[in-house]
């Protein structure tokens, strides 16, 4: 099987969730994966130990673990993953990269359908949407404030962006590495809004973005996202897109 996929996993204080998440990745995904990168963002618990143990024992694909000495933020982790994706595109002809969060909030079973969506289209990004399934977010125990806030912010963003999506705040994202090669990571945010800026940049460049429905999962995990500052960042990205900042 051709190994044309790169998978990277942001991990911060997820010692209880990480192993289950890693074990949930289908064999069909791992056998297609050239490298699985786990990025430990300065966790204070045993996240790094869990990642290293998995790396030592996994035989279906190459597992790489990178660890920051201190917490550097979500944006720094995403940039690390995307930079590695660019490297592997050149070294191993990897064609797709997927970000899967280490807290288990997003289903690993959706990875292949996302890649297949990209393969069957000219889109450069495919995002997993929790809102594409009627009643899915609430059935998956998404907190009401996140459900309502996400719907409101996505409505505002869809008034600005060319590509209309139903869940712009999902962190499960698949990329074509051919597009990532053109993306200037240095210009992107170092915070939680980096995903939004990537979508805004692709949208401004008139690239096609797609989404597929995914299961919603909330099981009491601790979120490191500060809701109000994040909301203002979303509005800032939307305003910048409107003013042509990302073009």
JSON list of C-alpha atoms in Angstrom, two decimals:
[
{"chain": "A", "resi": 1, "resn": "UNK", "atom": "CA", "xyz": [0.00, 0.00, 0.00]},
{"chain": "A", "resi": 2, "resn": "UNK", "atom": "CA", "xyz": [1.19, 3.49, -0.84]},
{"chain": "A", "resi": 3, "resn": "UNK", "atom": "CA", "xyz": [2.08, 5.49, 2.27]},
{"chain": "A", "resi": 4, "resn": "UNK", "atom": "CA", "xyz": [0.89, 8.92, 1.20]},
{"chain": "A", "resi": 5, "resn": "UNK", "atom": "CA", "xyz": [-0.57, 10.10, 4.51]},
{"chain": "A", "resi": 6, "resn": "UNK", "atom": "CA", "xyz": [0.94, 12.01, 7.43]},
{"chain": "A", "resi": 7, "resn": "UNK", "atom": "CA", "xyz": [-0.93, 12.12, 10.72]},
{"chain": "A", "resi": 8, "resn": "UNK", "atom": "CA", "xyz": [-0.08, 14.53, 13.54]},
{"chain": "A", "resi": 9, "resn": "UNK", "atom": "CA", "xyz": [-1.56, 14.68, 17.02]},
{"chain": "A", "resi": 10, "resn": "UNK", "atom": "CA", "xyz": [-1.48, 17.73, 19.33]},
{"chain": "A", "resi": 11, "resn": "UNK", "atom": "CA", "xyz": [-1.24, 16.47, 22.91]},
{"chain": "A", "resi": 12, "resn": "UNK", "atom": "CA", "xyz": [-1.43, 18.55, 26.08]},
{"chain": "A", "resi": 13, "resn": "UNK", "atom": "CA", "xyz": [-2.20, 16.99, 29.47]},
{"chain": "A", "resi": 14, "resn": "UNK", "atom": "CA", "xyz": [-4.07, 14.07, 27.91]},
{"chain": "A", "resi": 15, "resn": "UNK", "atom": "CA", "xyz": [-2.51, 11.12, 29.73]},
{"chain": "A", "resi": 16, "resn": "UNK", "atom": "CA", "xyz": [-5.95, 9.56, 30.29]},
{"chain": "A", "resi": 17, "resn": "UNK", "atom": "CA", "xyz": [-7.27, 10.04, 26.75]},
{"chain": "A", "resi": 18, "resn": "UNK", "atom": "CA", "xyz": [-4.24, 9.71, 24.49]},
{"chain": "A", "resi": 19, "resn": "UNK", "atom": "CA", "xyz": [-3.75, 5.94, 24.45]},
{"chain": "A", "resi": 20, "resn": "UNK", "atom": "CA", "xyz": [-7.42, 5.24, 23.73]},
{"chain": "A", "resi": 21, "resn": "UNK", "atom": "CA", "xyz": [-7.31, 7.76, 20.92]},
{"chain": "A", "resi": 22, "resn": "UNK", "atom": "CA", "xyz": [-4.19, 6.17, 19.42]},
{"chain": "A", "resi": 23, "resn": "UNK", "atom": "CA", "xyz": [-5.69, 2.69, 19.68]},
{"chain": "A", "resi": 24, "resn": "UNK", "atom": "CA", "xyz": [-8.83, 3.91, 17.90]},
{"chain": "A", "resi": 25, "resn": "UNK", "atom": "CA", "xyz": [-6.93, 4.80, 14.72]},
{"chain": "A", "resi": 26, "resn": "UNK", "atom": "CA", "xyz": [-7.96, 2.18, 12.13]},
{"chain": "A", "resi": 27, "resn": "UNK", "atom": "CA", "xyz": [-5.26, -0.18, 10.85]},
{"chain": "A", "resi": 28, "resn": "UNK", "atom": "CA", "xyz": [-6.18, 0.90, 7.32]},
{"chain": "A", "resi": 29, "resn": "UNK", "atom": "CA", "xyz": [-5.11, 4.44, 8.28]},
{"chain": "A", "resi": 30, "resn": "UNK", "atom": "CA", "xyz": [-1.88, 3.41, 9.98]},
{"chain": "A", "resi": 31, "resn": "UNK", "atom": "CA", "xyz": [-0.87, 1.18, 7.08]},
{"chain": "A", "resi": 32, "resn": "UNK", "atom": "CA", "xyz": [-1.29, 4.13, 4.74]},
{"chain": "A", "resi": 33, "resn": "UNK", "atom": "CA", "xyz": [0.58, 6.51, 7.07]},
{"chain": "A", "resi": 34, "resn": "UNK", "atom": "CA", "xyz": [4.20, 7.36, 6.30]},
{"chain": "A", "resi": 35, "resn": "UNK", "atom": "CA", "xyz": [4.63, 8.91, 9.75]},
{"chain": "A", "resi": 36, "resn": "UNK", "atom": "CA", "xyz": [2.53, 9.56, 12.83]},
{"chain": "A", "resi": 37, "resn": "UNK", "atom": "CA", "xyz": [3.79, 12.54, 14.81]},
{"chain": "A", "resi": 38, "resn": "UNK", "atom": "CA", "xyz": [2.72, 13.16, 18.40]},
{"chain": "A", "resi": 39, "resn": "UNK", "atom": "CA", "xyz": [3.53, 16.67, 19.61]},
{"chain": "A", "resi": 40, "resn": "UNK", "atom": "CA", "xyz": [3.59, 16.99, 23.39]},
{"chain": "A", "resi": 41, "resn": "UNK", "atom": "CA", "xyz": [3.02, 20.64, 24.25]},
{"chain": "A", "resi": 42, "resn": "UNK", "atom": "CA", "xyz": [4.87, 20.78, 27.57]},
{"chain": "A", "resi": 43, "resn": "UNK", "atom": "CA", "xyz": [2.36, 18.61, 29.42]},
{"chain": "A", "resi": 44, "resn": "UNK", "atom": "CA", "xyz": [2.58, 18.51, 33.21]},
{"chain": "A", "resi": 45, "resn": "UNK", "atom": "CA", "xyz": [1.20, 14.97, 33.43]},
{"chain": "A", "resi": 46, "resn": "UNK", "atom": "CA", "xyz": [2.37, 11.66, 31.87]},
{"chain": "A", "resi": 47, "resn": "UNK", "atom": "CA", "xyz": [1.34, 12.49, 28.31]},
{"chain": "A", "resi": 48, "resn": "UNK", "atom": "CA", "xyz": [4.92, 12.26, 27.06]},
{"chain": "A", "resi": 49, "resn": "UNK", "atom": "CA", "xyz": [5.45, 8.84, 28.67]},
{"chain": "A", "resi": 50, "resn": "UNK", "atom": "CA", "xyz": [2.24, 7.52, 27.08]},
{"chain": "A", "resi": 51, "resn": "UNK", "atom": "CA", "xyz": [3.33, 8.83, 23.68]},
{"chain": "A", "resi": 52, "resn": "UNK", "atom": "CA", "xyz": [6.80, 7.31, 23.93]},
{"chain": "A", "resi": 53, "resn": "UNK", "atom": "CA", "xyz": [5.46, 3.93, 25.00]},
{"chain": "A", "resi": 54, "resn": "UNK", "atom": "CA", "xyz": [3.08, 3.86, 22.05]},
{"chain": "A", "resi": 55, "resn": "UNK", "atom": "CA", "xyz": [5.92, 4.86, 19.71]},
{"chain": "A", "resi": 56, "resn": "UNK", "atom": "CA", "xyz": [8.08, 2.01, 21.01]},
{"chain": "A", "resi": 57, "resn": "UNK", "atom": "CA", "xyz": [5.34, -0.60, 20.56]},
{"chain": "A", "resi": 58, "resn": "UNK", "atom": "CA", "xyz": [3.60, 0.42, 17.32]},
{"chain": "A", "resi": 59, "resn": "UNK", "atom": "CA", "xyz": [4.76, -1.62, 14.30]},
{"chain": "A", "resi": 60, "resn": "UNK", "atom": "CA", "xyz": [2.27, -0.65, 11.56]},
{"chain": "A", "resi": 61, "resn": "UNK", "atom": "CA", "xyz": [3.77, 2.77, 10.94]},
{"chain": "A", "resi": 62, "resn": "UNK", "atom": "CA", "xyz": [6.64, 5.02, 11.97]},
{"chain": "A", "resi": 63, "resn": "UNK", "atom": "CA", "xyz": [5.82, 7.00, 15.11]},
{"chain": "A", "resi": 64, "resn": "UNK", "atom": "CA", "xyz": [7.73, 10.15, 15.98]},
{"chain": "A", "resi": 65, "resn": "UNK", "atom": "CA", "xyz": [7.39, 12.05, 19.25]},
{"chain": "A", "resi": 66, "resn": "UNK", "atom": "CA", "xyz": [8.34, 15.69, 19.68]},
{"chain": "A", "resi": 67, "resn": "UNK", "atom": "CA", "xyz": [8.10, 17.42, 23.02]},
{"chain": "A", "resi": 68, "resn": "UNK", "atom": "CA", "xyz": [8.23, 21.09, 23.95]},
{"chain": "A", "resi": 69, "resn": "UNK", "atom": "CA", "xyz": [10.04, 21.89, 27.20]},
{"chain": "A", "resi": 70, "resn": "UNK", "atom": "CA", "xyz": [7.21, 24.24, 28.14]},
{"chain": "A", "resi": 71, "resn": "UNK", "atom": "CA", "xyz": [3.67, 24.85, 26.96]},
{"chain": "A", "resi": 72, "resn": "UNK", "atom": "CA", "xyz": [3.96, 26.80, 23.71]},
{"chain": "A", "resi": 73, "resn": "UNK", "atom": "CA", "xyz": [0.33, 26.96, 22.63]},
{"chain": "A", "resi": 74, "resn": "UNK", "atom": "CA", "xyz": [-1.91, 25.32, 20.07]},
{"chain": "A", "resi": 75, "resn": "UNK", "atom": "CA", "xyz": [-0.61, 27.43, 17.20]},
{"chain": "A", "resi": 76, "resn": "UNK", "atom": "CA", "xyz": [2.99, 26.32, 17.79]},
{"chain": "A", "resi": 77, "resn": "UNK", "atom": "CA", "xyz": [1.91, 22.66, 17.79]},
{"chain": "A", "resi": 78, "resn": "UNK", "atom": "CA", "xyz": [-0.04, 23.03, 14.54]},
{"chain": "A", "resi": 79, "resn": "UNK", "atom": "CA", "xyz": [2.88, 24.81, 12.88]},
{"chain": "A", "resi": 80, "resn": "UNK", "atom": "CA", "xyz": [5.19, 21.97, 13.97]},
{"chain": "A", "resi": 81, "resn": "UNK", "atom": "CA", "xyz": [2.85, 19.42, 12.40]},
{"chain": "A", "resi": 82, "resn": "UNK", "atom": "CA", "xyz": [2.34, 21.33, 9.17]},
{"chain": "A", "resi": 83, "resn": "UNK", "atom": "CA", "xyz": [6.06, 22.02, 8.80]},
{"chain": "A", "resi": 84, "resn": "UNK", "atom": "CA", "xyz": [6.73, 18.29, 9.11]},
{"chain": "A", "resi": 85, "resn": "UNK", "atom": "CA", "xyz": [4.01, 17.65, 6.53]},
{"chain": "A", "resi": 86, "resn": "UNK", "atom": "CA", "xyz": [5.84, 19.92, 4.10]},
{"chain": "A", "resi": 87, "resn": "UNK", "atom": "CA", "xyz": [9.10, 18.09, 4.76]},
{"chain": "A", "resi": 88, "resn": "UNK", "atom": "CA", "xyz": [7.54, 14.66, 4.20]},
{"chain": "A", "resi": 89, "resn": "UNK", "atom": "CA", "xyz": [5.88, 15.85, 1.00]},
{"chain": "A", "resi": 90, "resn": "UNK", "atom": "CA", "xyz": [9.36, 16.38, -0.37]},
{"chain": "A", "resi": 91, "resn": "UNK", "atom": "CA", "xyz": [11.11, 13.42, 1.26]},
{"chain": "A", "resi": 92, "resn": "UNK", "atom": "CA", "xyz": [8.46, 10.69, 0.91]},
{"chain": "A", "resi": 93, "resn": "UNK", "atom": "CA", "xyz": [5.94, 12.16, -1.55]},
{"chain": "A", "resi": 94, "resn": "UNK", "atom": "CA", "xyz": [3.27, 12.37, 1.16]},
{"chain": "A", "resi": 95, "resn": "UNK", "atom": "CA", "xyz": [0.13, 13.83, -0.38]},
{"chain": "A", "resi": 96, "resn": "UNK", "atom": "CA", "xyz": [-2.18, 14.33, 2.62]},
{"chain": "A", "resi": 97, "resn": "UNK", "atom": "CA", "xyz": [-1.84, 15.51, 6.21]},
{"chain": "A", "resi": 98, "resn": "UNK", "atom": "CA", "xyz": [-4.43, 15.15, 8.96]},
{"chain": "A", "resi": 99, "resn": "UNK", "atom": "CA", "xyz": [-4.58, 16.76, 12.40]},
{"chain": "A", "resi": 100, "resn": "UNK", "atom": "CA", "xyz": [-6.25, 14.58, 15.04]},
{"chain": "A", "resi": 101, "resn": "UNK", "atom": "CA", "xyz": [-6.52, 16.00, 18.57]},
{"chain": "A", "resi": 102, "resn": "UNK", "atom": "CA", "xyz": [-5.07, 13.90, 21.38]},
{"chain": "A", "resi": 103, "resn": "UNK", "atom": "CA", "xyz": [-8.02, 14.39, 23.73]},
{"chain": "A", "resi": 104, "resn": "UNK", "atom": "CA", "xyz": [-10.19, 12.01, 21.73]},
{"chain": "A", "resi": 105, "resn": "UNK", "atom": "CA", "xyz": [-12.82, 14.64, 20.91]},
{"chain": "A", "resi": 106, "resn": "UNK", "atom": "CA", "xyz": [-12.70, 13.79, 17.20]},
{"chain": "A", "resi": 107, "resn": "UNK", "atom": "CA", "xyz": [-13.26, 10.29, 15.74]},
{"chain": "A", "resi": 108, "resn": "UNK", "atom": "CA", "xyz": [-10.26, 8.66, 14.08]},
{"chain": "A", "resi": 109, "resn": "UNK", "atom": "CA", "xyz": [-12.63, 6.60, 11.94]},
{"chain": "A", "resi": 110, "resn": "UNK", "atom": "CA", "xyz": [-13.38, 9.76, 9.95]},
{"chain": "A", "resi": 111, "resn": "UNK", "atom": "CA", "xyz": [-9.81, 10.12, 8.67]},
{"chain": "A", "resi": 112, "resn": "UNK", "atom": "CA", "xyz": [-10.13, 7.91, 5.59]},
{"chain": "A", "resi": 113, "resn": "UNK", "atom": "CA", "xyz": [-13.49, 9.40, 4.50]},
{"chain": "A", "resi": 114, "resn": "UNK", "atom": "CA", "xyz": [-11.88, 12.85, 4.68]},
{"chain": "A", "resi": 115, "resn": "UNK", "atom": "CA", "xyz": [-8.93, 11.71, 2.54]},
{"chain": "A", "resi": 116, "resn": "UNK", "atom": "CA", "xyz": [-11.29, 10.07, 0.08]},
{"chain": "A", "resi": 117, "resn": "UNK", "atom": "CA", "xyz": [-13.23, 13.34, -0.13]},
{"chain": "A", "resi": 118, "resn": "UNK", "atom": "CA", "xyz": [-10.05, 15.17, -1.09]},
{"chain": "A", "resi": 119, "resn": "UNK", "atom": "CA", "xyz": [-9.08, 12.47, -3.57]},
{"chain": "A", "resi": 120, "resn": "UNK", "atom": "CA", "xyz": [-12.45, 12.72, -5.27]},
{"chain": "A", "resi": 121, "resn": "UNK", "atom": "CA", "xyz": [-12.37, 16.49, -5.64]},
{"chain": "A", "resi": 122, "resn": "UNK", "atom": "CA", "xyz": [-10.13, 19.47, -6.30]},
{"chain": "A", "resi": 123, "resn": "UNK", "atom": "CA", "xyz": [-10.51, 20.73, -2.72]},
{"chain": "A", "resi": 124, "resn": "UNK", "atom": "CA", "xyz": [-7.32, 21.49, -0.74]},
{"chain": "A", "resi": 125, "resn": "UNK", "atom": "CA", "xyz": [-8.86, 21.13, 2.74]},
{"chain": "A", "resi": 126, "resn": "UNK", "atom": "CA", "xyz": [-11.55, 18.88, 4.21]},
{"chain": "A", "resi": 127, "resn": "UNK", "atom": "CA", "xyz": [-12.91, 19.65, 7.67]},
{"chain": "A", "resi": 128, "resn": "UNK", "atom": "CA", "xyz": [-14.92, 17.34, 9.89]},
{"chain": "A", "resi": 129, "resn": "UNK", "atom": "CA", "xyz": [-18.25, 18.95, 10.75]},
{"chain": "A", "resi": 130, "resn": "UNK", "atom": "CA", "xyz": [-20.09, 18.15, 13.97]},
{"chain": "A", "resi": 131, "resn": "UNK", "atom": "CA", "xyz": [-23.01, 20.35, 12.91]},
{"chain": "A", "resi": 132, "resn": "UNK", "atom": "CA", "xyz": [-23.64, 18.57, 9.62]},
{"chain": "A", "resi": 133, "resn": "UNK", "atom": "CA", "xyz": [-25.52, 15.83, 11.47]},
{"chain": "A", "resi": 134, "resn": "UNK", "atom": "CA", "xyz": [-28.94, 16.94, 12.71]},
{"chain": "A", "resi": 135, "resn": "UNK", "atom": "CA", "xyz": [-28.91, 16.83, 16.51]},
{"chain": "A", "resi": 136, "resn": "UNK", "atom": "CA", "xyz": [-25.39, 15.42, 16.57]},
{"chain": "A", "resi": 137, "resn": "UNK", "atom": "CA", "xyz": [-23.73, 18.07, 18.75]},
{"chain": "A", "resi": 138, "resn": "UNK", "atom": "CA", "xyz": [-26.28, 17.82, 21.54]},
{"chain": "A", "resi": 139, "resn": "UNK", "atom": "CA", "xyz": [-26.40, 14.02, 21.37]},
{"chain": "A", "resi": 140, "resn": "UNK", "atom": "CA", "xyz": [-22.62, 14.08, 21.70]},
{"chain": "A", "resi": 141, "resn": "UNK", "atom": "CA", "xyz": [-22.97, 16.25, 24.83]},
{"chain": "A", "resi": 142, "resn": "UNK", "atom": "CA", "xyz": [-21.49, 19.40, 23.35]},
{"chain": "A", "resi": 143, "resn": "UNK", "atom": "CA", "xyz": [-21.93, 22.11, 26.02]},
{"chain": "A", "resi": 144, "resn": "UNK", "atom": "CA", "xyz": [-24.81, 24.40, 25.16]},
{"chain": "A", "resi": 145, "resn": "UNK", "atom": "CA", "xyz": [-22.65, 27.55, 25.20]},
{"chain": "A", "resi": 146, "resn": "UNK", "atom": "CA", "xyz": [-20.27, 25.98, 22.69]},
{"chain": "A", "resi": 147, "resn": "UNK", "atom": "CA", "xyz": [-23.13, 24.79, 20.50]},
{"chain": "A", "resi": 148, "resn": "UNK", "atom": "CA", "xyz": [-24.82, 28.20, 20.38]},
{"chain": "A", "resi": 149, "resn": "UNK", "atom": "CA", "xyz": [-21.56, 30.13, 20.18]},
{"chain": "A", "resi": 150, "resn": "UNK", "atom": "CA", "xyz": [-20.23, 27.97, 17.38]},
{"chain": "A", "resi": 151, "resn": "UNK", "atom": "CA", "xyz": [-23.44, 28.32, 15.38]},
{"chain": "A", "resi": 152, "resn": "UNK", "atom": "CA", "xyz": [-23.42, 32.10, 15.78]},
{"chain": "A", "resi": 153, "resn": "UNK", "atom": "CA", "xyz": [-19.76, 32.54, 14.87]},
{"chain": "A", "resi": 154, "resn": "UNK", "atom": "CA", "xyz": [-20.06, 30.20, 11.87]},
{"chain": "A", "resi": 155, "resn": "UNK", "atom": "CA", "xyz": [-23.08, 32.18, 10.64]},
{"chain": "A", "resi": 156, "resn": "UNK", "atom": "CA", "xyz": [-21.06, 35.40, 10.82]},
{"chain": "A", "resi": 157, "resn": "UNK", "atom": "CA", "xyz": [-18.09, 33.80, 9.07]},
{"chain": "A", "resi": 158, "resn": "UNK", "atom": "CA", "xyz": [-20.27, 32.39, 6.30]},
{"chain": "A", "resi": 159, "resn": "UNK", "atom": "CA", "xyz": [-21.42, 35.92, 5.55]},
{"chain": "A", "resi": 160, "resn": "UNK", "atom": "CA", "xyz": [-17.80, 36.80, 4.81]},
{"chain": "A", "resi": 161, "resn": "UNK", "atom": "CA", "xyz": [-16.21, 33.67, 3.35]},
{"chain": "A", "resi": 162, "resn": "UNK", "atom": "CA", "xyz": [-16.68, 32.32, -0.18]},
{"chain": "A", "resi": 163, "resn": "UNK", "atom": "CA", "xyz": [-16.73, 28.69, 1.02]},
{"chain": "A", "resi": 164, "resn": "UNK", "atom": "CA", "xyz": [-19.78, 28.05, 3.20]},
{"chain": "A", "resi": 165, "resn": "UNK", "atom": "CA", "xyz": [-19.17, 25.52, 5.98]},
{"chain": "A", "resi": 166, "resn": "UNK", "atom": "CA", "xyz": [-21.32, 24.32, 8.87]},
{"chain": "A", "resi": 167, "resn": "UNK", "atom": "CA", "xyz": [-18.61, 23.95, 11.55]},
{"chain": "A", "resi": 168, "resn": "UNK", "atom": "CA", "xyz": [-15.62, 26.22, 11.07]},
{"chain": "A", "resi": 169, "resn": "UNK", "atom": "CA", "xyz": [-14.38, 25.52, 14.59]},
{"chain": "A", "resi": 170, "resn": "UNK", "atom": "CA", "xyz": [-13.78, 21.79, 14.28]},
{"chain": "A", "resi": 171, "resn": "UNK", "atom": "CA", "xyz": [-10.16, 20.80, 14.81]},
{"chain": "A", "resi": 172, "resn": "UNK", "atom": "CA", "xyz": [-10.33, 17.67, 12.66]},
{"chain": "A", "resi": 173, "resn": "UNK", "atom": "CA", "xyz": [-8.83, 18.85, 9.38]},
{"chain": "A", "resi": 174, "resn": "UNK", "atom": "CA", "xyz": [-7.26, 17.11, 6.39]},
{"chain": "A", "resi": 175, "resn": "UNK", "atom": "CA", "xyz": [-4.95, 18.98, 4.03]},
{"chain": "A", "resi": 176, "resn": "UNK", "atom": "CA", "xyz": [-3.41, 18.43, 0.64]},
{"chain": "A", "resi": 177, "resn": "UNK", "atom": "CA", "xyz": [0.34, 18.86, 1.12]},
{"chain": "A", "resi": 178, "resn": "UNK", "atom": "CA", "xyz": [0.51, 20.47, -2.32]},
{"chain": "A", "resi": 179, "resn": "UNK", "atom": "CA", "xyz": [-1.43, 23.35, -0.80]},
{"chain": "A", "resi": 180, "resn": "UNK", "atom": "CA", "xyz": [0.60, 23.42, 2.40]},
{"chain": "A", "resi": 181, "resn": "UNK", "atom": "CA", "xyz": [3.74, 23.98, 0.34]},
{"chain": "A", "resi": 182, "resn": "UNK", "atom": "CA", "xyz": [2.32, 27.37, -0.63]},
{"chain": "A", "resi": 183, "resn": "UNK", "atom": "CA", "xyz": [1.23, 28.31, 2.90]},
{"chain": "A", "resi": 184, "resn": "UNK", "atom": "CA", "xyz": [3.49, 30.74, 4.79]},
{"chain": "A", "resi": 185, "resn": "UNK", "atom": "CA", "xyz": [3.32, 29.41, 8.35]},
{"chain": "A", "resi": 186, "resn": "UNK", "atom": "CA", "xyz": [5.26, 32.36, 9.74]},
{"chain": "A", "resi": 187, "resn": "UNK", "atom": "CA", "xyz": [2.33, 34.67, 9.02]},
{"chain": "A", "resi": 188, "resn": "UNK", "atom": "CA", "xyz": [-0.16, 32.58, 10.95]},
{"chain": "A", "resi": 189, "resn": "UNK", "atom": "CA", "xyz": [-1.33, 32.96, 14.54]},
{"chain": "A", "resi": 190, "resn": "UNK", "atom": "CA", "xyz": [0.35, 31.14, 17.41]},
{"chain": "A", "resi": 191, "resn": "UNK", "atom": "CA", "xyz": [-2.99, 30.63, 19.16]},
{"chain": "A", "resi": 192, "resn": "UNK", "atom": "CA", "xyz": [-6.22, 28.65, 18.75]},
{"chain": "A", "resi": 193, "resn": "UNK", "atom": "CA", "xyz": [-7.28, 30.75, 15.77]},
{"chain": "A", "resi": 194, "resn": "UNK", "atom": "CA", "xyz": [-4.54, 29.33, 13.54]},
{"chain": "A", "resi": 195, "resn": "UNK", "atom": "CA", "xyz": [-7.04, 26.90, 11.99]},
{"chain": "A", "resi": 196, "resn": "UNK", "atom": "CA", "xyz": [-9.34, 29.81, 11.19]},
{"chain": "A", "resi": 197, "resn": "UNK", "atom": "CA", "xyz": [-6.49, 31.70, 9.54]},
{"chain": "A", "resi": 198, "resn": "UNK", "atom": "CA", "xyz": [-5.59, 28.71, 7.39]},
{"chain": "A", "resi": 199, "resn": "UNK", "atom": "CA", "xyz": [-9.21, 28.45, 6.23]},
{"chain": "A", "resi": 200, "resn": "UNK", "atom": "CA", "xyz": [-9.31, 32.21, 5.64]},
{"chain": "A", "resi": 201, "resn": "UNK", "atom": "CA", "xyz": [-6.12, 32.12, 3.60]},
{"chain": "A", "resi": 202, "resn": "UNK", "atom": "CA", "xyz": [-7.32, 29.26, 1.43]},
{"chain": "A", "resi": 203, "resn": "UNK", "atom": "CA", "xyz": [-10.67, 30.98, 0.97]},
{"chain": "A", "resi": 204, "resn": "UNK", "atom": "CA", "xyz": [-9.02, 34.27, -0.02]},
{"chain": "A", "resi": 205, "resn": "UNK", "atom": "CA", "xyz": [-6.92, 32.39, -2.57]},
{"chain": "A", "resi": 206, "resn": "UNK", "atom": "CA", "xyz": [-10.15, 31.00, -4.07]},
{"chain": "A", "resi": 207, "resn": "UNK", "atom": "CA", "xyz": [-9.29, 27.43, -3.11]},
{"chain": "A", "resi": 208, "resn": "UNK", "atom": "CA", "xyz": [-12.07, 24.91, -2.59]},
{"chain": "A", "resi": 209, "resn": "UNK", "atom": "CA", "xyz": [-12.87, 23.72, 0.95]},
{"chain": "A", "resi": 210, "resn": "UNK", "atom": "CA", "xyz": [-15.13, 20.78, 1.77]},
{"chain": "A", "resi": 211, "resn": "UNK", "atom": "CA", "xyz": [-16.50, 19.12, 4.89]},
{"chain": "A", "resi": 212, "resn": "UNK", "atom": "CA", "xyz": [-17.93, 15.75, 5.92]},
{"chain": "A", "resi": 213, "resn": "UNK", "atom": "CA", "xyz": [-20.23, 14.95, 8.85]},
{"chain": "A", "resi": 214, "resn": "UNK", "atom": "CA", "xyz": [-18.48, 13.57, 11.93]},
{"chain": "A", "resi": 215, "resn": "UNK", "atom": "CA", "xyz": [-19.59, 12.32, 15.32]},
{"chain": "A", "resi": 216, "resn": "UNK", "atom": "CA", "xyz": [-19.58, 14.76, 18.23]},
{"chain": "A", "resi": 217, "resn": "UNK", "atom": "CA", "xyz": [-17.75, 13.59, 21.36]},
{"chain": "A", "resi": 218, "resn": "UNK", "atom": "CA", "xyz": [-17.63, 15.38, 24.68]},
{"chain": "A", "resi": 219, "resn": "UNK", "atom": "CA", "xyz": [-16.82, 13.25, 27.72]},
{"chain": "A", "resi": 220, "resn": "UNK", "atom": "CA", "xyz": [-15.83, 15.76, 30.39]},
{"chain": "A", "resi": 221, "resn": "UNK", "atom": "CA", "xyz": [-12.34, 16.44, 29.06]},
{"chain": "A", "resi": 222, "resn": "UNK", "atom": "CA", "xyz": [-10.78, 19.73, 30.14]},
{"chain": "A", "resi": 223, "resn": "UNK", "atom": "CA", "xyz": [-10.76, 22.38, 27.43]},
{"chain": "A", "resi": 224, "resn": "UNK", "atom": "CA", "xyz": [-7.85, 24.82, 27.26]},
{"chain": "A", "resi": 225, "resn": "UNK", "atom": "CA", "xyz": [-9.81, 27.17, 25.03]},
{"chain": "A", "resi": 226, "resn": "UNK", "atom": "CA", "xyz": [-10.85, 30.50, 26.53]},
{"chain": "A", "resi": 227, "resn": "UNK", "atom": "CA", "xyz": [-14.20, 31.10, 24.91]},
{"chain": "A", "resi": 228, "resn": "UNK", "atom": "CA", "xyz": [-14.57, 34.89, 24.98]},
{"chain": "A", "resi": 229, "resn": "UNK", "atom": "CA", "xyz": [-11.03, 35.73, 23.72]},
{"chain": "A", "resi": 230, "resn": "UNK", "atom": "CA", "xyz": [-11.47, 33.05, 21.06]},
{"chain": "A", "resi": 231, "resn": "UNK", "atom": "CA", "xyz": [-14.73, 34.61, 19.93]},
{"chain": "A", "resi": 232, "resn": "UNK", "atom": "CA", "xyz": [-13.05, 37.99, 19.48]},
{"chain": "A", "resi": 233, "resn": "UNK", "atom": "CA", "xyz": [-10.25, 36.33, 17.51]},
{"chain": "A", "resi": 234, "resn": "UNK", "atom": "CA", "xyz": [-12.84, 34.77, 15.22]},
{"chain": "A", "resi": 235, "resn": "UNK", "atom": "CA", "xyz": [-14.36, 38.19, 14.59]},
{"chain": "A", "resi": 236, "resn": "UNK", "atom": "CA", "xyz": [-10.91, 39.64, 13.92]},
{"chain": "A", "resi": 237, "resn": "UNK", "atom": "CA", "xyz": [-10.12, 36.93, 11.36]},
{"chain": "A", "resi": 238, "resn": "UNK", "atom": "CA", "xyz": [-13.49, 37.56, 9.66]},
{"chain": "A", "resi": 239, "resn": "UNK", "atom": "CA", "xyz": [-12.85, 41.30, 9.52]},
{"chain": "A", "resi": 240, "resn": "UNK", "atom": "CA", "xyz": [-9.37, 40.73, 8.12]},
{"chain": "A", "resi": 241, "resn": "UNK", "atom": "CA", "xyz": [-10.78, 38.42, 5.46]},
{"chain": "A", "resi": 242, "resn": "UNK", "atom": "CA", "xyz": [-13.34, 41.07, 4.54]},
{"chain": "A", "resi": 243, "resn": "UNK", "atom": "CA", "xyz": [-10.55, 43.65, 4.17]},
{"chain": "A", "resi": 244, "resn": "UNK", "atom": "CA", "xyz": [-8.45, 41.37, 1.95]},
{"chain": "A", "resi": 245, "resn": "UNK", "atom": "CA", "xyz": [-5.77, 40.68, 4.56]},
{"chain": "A", "resi": 246, "resn": "UNK", "atom": "CA", "xyz": [-5.33, 37.01, 3.62]},
{"chain": "A", "resi": 247, "resn": "UNK", "atom": "CA", "xyz": [-5.29, 37.46, -0.15]}
]
